[in-house]
PDB file of C-alpha atoms in Angstrom:
ATOM      1  CA  MET Z   5     -38.744  32.359  -2.818  1.00 90.00           C
ATOM      2  CA  ASN Z   6     -38.199  29.299  -0.647  1.00 95.00           C
ATOM      3  CA  ALA Z   7     -40.850  27.035   0.830  1.00 96.00           C
ATOM      4  CA  ILE Z   8     -40.908  24.319   3.459  1.00 96.00           C
ATOM      5  CA  ILE Z   9     -42.647  21.049   2.589  1.00 97.00           C
ATOM      6  CA  THR Z  10     -43.477  18.501   5.281  1.00 97.00           C
ATOM      7  CA  VAL Z  11     -44.668  14.960   4.640  1.00 98.00           C
ATOM      8  CA  VAL Z  12     -45.995  12.731   7.433  1.00 97.00           C
ATOM      9  CA  GLY Z  13     -47.680   9.338   7.255  1.00 97.00           C
ATOM     10  CA  SER Z  14     -47.246   5.594   7.269  1.00 94.00           C
ATOM     11  CA  ASP Z  15     -43.989   4.517   5.657  1.00 93.00           C
ATOM     12  CA  LYS Z  16     -44.231   2.954   2.206  1.00 92.00           C
ATOM     13  CA  VAL Z  17     -42.116   2.641  -0.904  1.00 94.00           C
ATOM     14  CA  GLY Z  18     -42.058   5.624  -3.256  1.00 95.00           C
ATOM     15  CA  ILE Z  19     -42.960   8.617  -1.094  1.00 96.00           C
ATOM     16  CA  ILE Z  20     -39.715  10.511  -1.707  1.00 96.00           C
ATOM     17  CA  ALA Z  21     -39.733   9.535  -5.384  1.00 96.00           C
ATOM     18  CA  SER Z  22     -43.319  10.732  -5.908  1.00 97.00           C
ATOM     19  CA  VAL Z  23     -42.830  14.074  -4.175  1.00 98.00           C
ATOM     20  CA  SER Z  24     -39.477  14.662  -5.898  1.00 97.00           C
ATOM     21  CA  ALA Z  25     -40.953  13.845  -9.318  1.00 97.00           C
ATOM     22  CA  LEU Z  26     -43.770  16.364  -8.830  1.00 97.00           C
ATOM     23  CA  LEU Z  27     -41.276  19.028  -7.797  1.00 98.00           C
ATOM     24  CA  ALA Z  28     -39.022  18.309 -10.787  1.00 98.00           C
ATOM     25  CA  LYS Z  29     -42.005  18.440 -13.144  1.00 97.00           C
ATOM     26  CA  HIS Z  30     -42.622  22.034 -12.022  1.00 98.00           C
ATOM     27  CA  LYS Z  31     -38.943  23.097 -12.017  1.00 98.00           C
ATOM     28  CA  ILE Z  32     -38.741  23.294  -8.235  1.00 98.00           C
ATOM     29  CA  ASN Z  33     -35.291  22.665  -6.791  1.00 97.00           C
ATOM     30  CA  ILE Z  34     -34.785  20.773  -3.524  1.00 97.00           C
ATOM     31  CA  ALA Z  35     -32.300  22.872  -1.511  1.00 97.00           C
ATOM     32  CA  ASP Z  36     -32.268  20.648   1.579  1.00 97.00           C
ATOM     33  CA  ILE Z  37     -34.012  17.493   2.728  1.00 97.00           C
ATOM     34  CA  THR Z  38     -34.216  15.342   5.828  1.00 97.00           C
ATOM     35  CA  GLN Z  39     -36.290  12.268   6.494  1.00 96.00           C
ATOM     36  CA  THR Z  40     -36.655   9.664   9.185  1.00 96.00           C
ATOM     37  CA  ILE Z  41     -38.912   6.863  10.310  1.00 94.00           C
ATOM     38  CA  LEU Z  42     -40.442   7.299  13.769  1.00 91.00           C
ATOM     39  CA  SER Z  43     -42.271   4.214  15.084  1.00 90.00           C
ATOM     40  CA  GLY Z  44     -43.225   3.202  11.548  1.00 87.00           C
ATOM     41  CA  ASN Z  45     -44.242   6.724  10.545  1.00 94.00           C
ATOM     42  CA  PHE Z  46     -42.479   8.441   7.682  1.00 96.00           C
ATOM     43  CA  VAL Z  47     -41.475  12.055   8.427  1.00 97.00           C
ATOM     44  CA  MET Z  48     -39.810  14.281   5.823  1.00 98.00           C
ATOM     45  CA  MET Z  49     -39.003  17.981   5.674  1.00 97.00           C
ATOM     46  CA  MET Z  50     -37.735  19.721   2.548  1.00 97.00           C
ATOM     47  CA  MET Z  51     -36.650  23.259   1.788  1.00 97.00           C
ATOM     48  CA  VAL Z  52     -37.324  24.014  -1.850  1.00 97.00           C
ATOM     49  CA  SER Z  53     -36.632  26.946  -4.141  1.00 97.00           C
ATOM     50  CA  LEU Z  54     -39.531  28.274  -6.195  1.00 96.00           C
ATOM     51  CA  ASP Z  55     -37.333  30.795  -8.043  1.00 96.00           C
ATOM     52  CA  GLU Z  56     -37.701  29.031 -11.407  1.00 96.00           C
ATOM     53  CA  ALA Z  57     -40.975  27.222 -10.741  1.00 97.00           C
ATOM     54  CA  ASP Z  58     -43.726  27.233 -13.326  1.00 96.00           C
ATOM     55  CA  ILE Z  59     -46.381  27.082 -10.594  1.00 96.00           C
ATOM     56  CA  SER Z  60     -47.371  29.307  -7.660  1.00 95.00           C
ATOM     57  CA  ILE Z  61     -47.020  28.223  -4.045  1.00 95.00           C
ATOM     58  CA  ASP Z  62     -50.825  27.874  -3.873  1.00 96.00           C
ATOM     59  CA  GLY Z  63     -50.814  25.673  -6.977  1.00 97.00           C
ATOM     60  CA  LEU Z  64     -48.001  23.594  -5.492  1.00 97.00           C
ATOM     61  CA  ARG Z  65     -49.929  23.225  -2.232  1.00 96.00           C
ATOM     62  CA  SER Z  66     -52.959  22.015  -4.167  1.00 97.00           C
ATOM     63  CA  ILE Z  67     -51.172  19.341  -6.222  1.00 97.00           C
ATOM     64  CA  LEU Z  68     -49.129  18.101  -3.250  1.00 97.00           C
ATOM     65  CA  THR Z  69     -52.235  17.861  -1.057  1.00 96.00           C
ATOM     66  CA  GLU Z  70     -53.952  15.801  -3.762  1.00 97.00           C
ATOM     67  CA  SER Z  71     -50.876  13.617  -4.244  1.00 97.00           C
ATOM     68  CA  GLY Z  72     -50.573  13.116  -0.488  1.00 97.00           C
ATOM     69  CA  GLU Z  73     -54.168  11.932  -0.281  1.00 97.00           C
ATOM     70  CA  GLU Z  74     -53.476   9.391  -3.029  1.00 96.00           C
ATOM     71  CA  MET Z  75     -50.390   8.122  -1.148  1.00 95.00           C
ATOM     72  CA  GLY Z  76     -52.070   8.169   2.258  1.00 96.00           C
ATOM     73  CA  VAL Z  77     -49.762  10.833   3.728  1.00 97.00           C
ATOM     74  CA  GLU Z  78     -50.263  14.429   4.804  1.00 98.00           C
ATOM     75  CA  ILE Z  79     -48.270  17.006   2.848  1.00 98.00           C
ATOM     76  CA  ASN Z  80     -48.052  20.650   3.899  1.00 96.00           C
ATOM     77  CA  VAL Z  81     -46.418  23.552   2.080  1.00 96.00           C
ATOM     78  CA  MET Z  82     -45.520  26.853   3.746  1.00 93.00           C
ATOM     79  CA  ALA Z  83     -43.493  29.847   2.624  1.00 90.00           C
ATOM     80  CA  GLU Z  84     -40.132  29.816   4.414  1.00 72.00           C
ATOM     81  CA  LYS Z  85     -40.717  33.314   5.829  1.00 70.00           C
ATOM     82  CA  VAL Z  86     -44.004  32.223   7.407  1.00 64.00           C
ATOM     83  CA  PHE Z  87     -42.432  29.023   8.753  1.00 58.00           C
ATOM     84  CA  SER Z  88     -39.489  30.951  10.239  1.00 58.00           C
ATOM     85  CA  SER Z  89     -41.798  33.516  11.848  1.00 60.00           C
ATOM     86  CA  MET Z  90     -43.947  30.795  13.416  1.00 60.00           C
ATOM     87  CA  HIS Z  91     -40.923  29.025  14.910  1.00 57.00           C
ATOM     88  CA  ARG Z  92     -39.011  32.057  16.169  1.00 59.00           C
ATOM     89  CA  ILE Z  93     -38.545  32.113  19.935  1.00 56.00           C
TER      90      ILE Z  93
END
């Protein structure tokens, strides 16, 4: 199963490293990633594979939400199928 992770907040050192480290810790592979800075705001979107993960998508959502709060950014996790359905024209 794939999931979409979005990260939005004030830019600071270590955001990508922190999120990537948490994903690696739970055997979650980053399939694609894009990030940019918009008017000083950090914006990142990742597609990740949960095929070999040792955690559920709900567990992942919980730890990333907590980590985001510690970093001062908002992190959202959504199943790719749900994301695709929401953004279909």
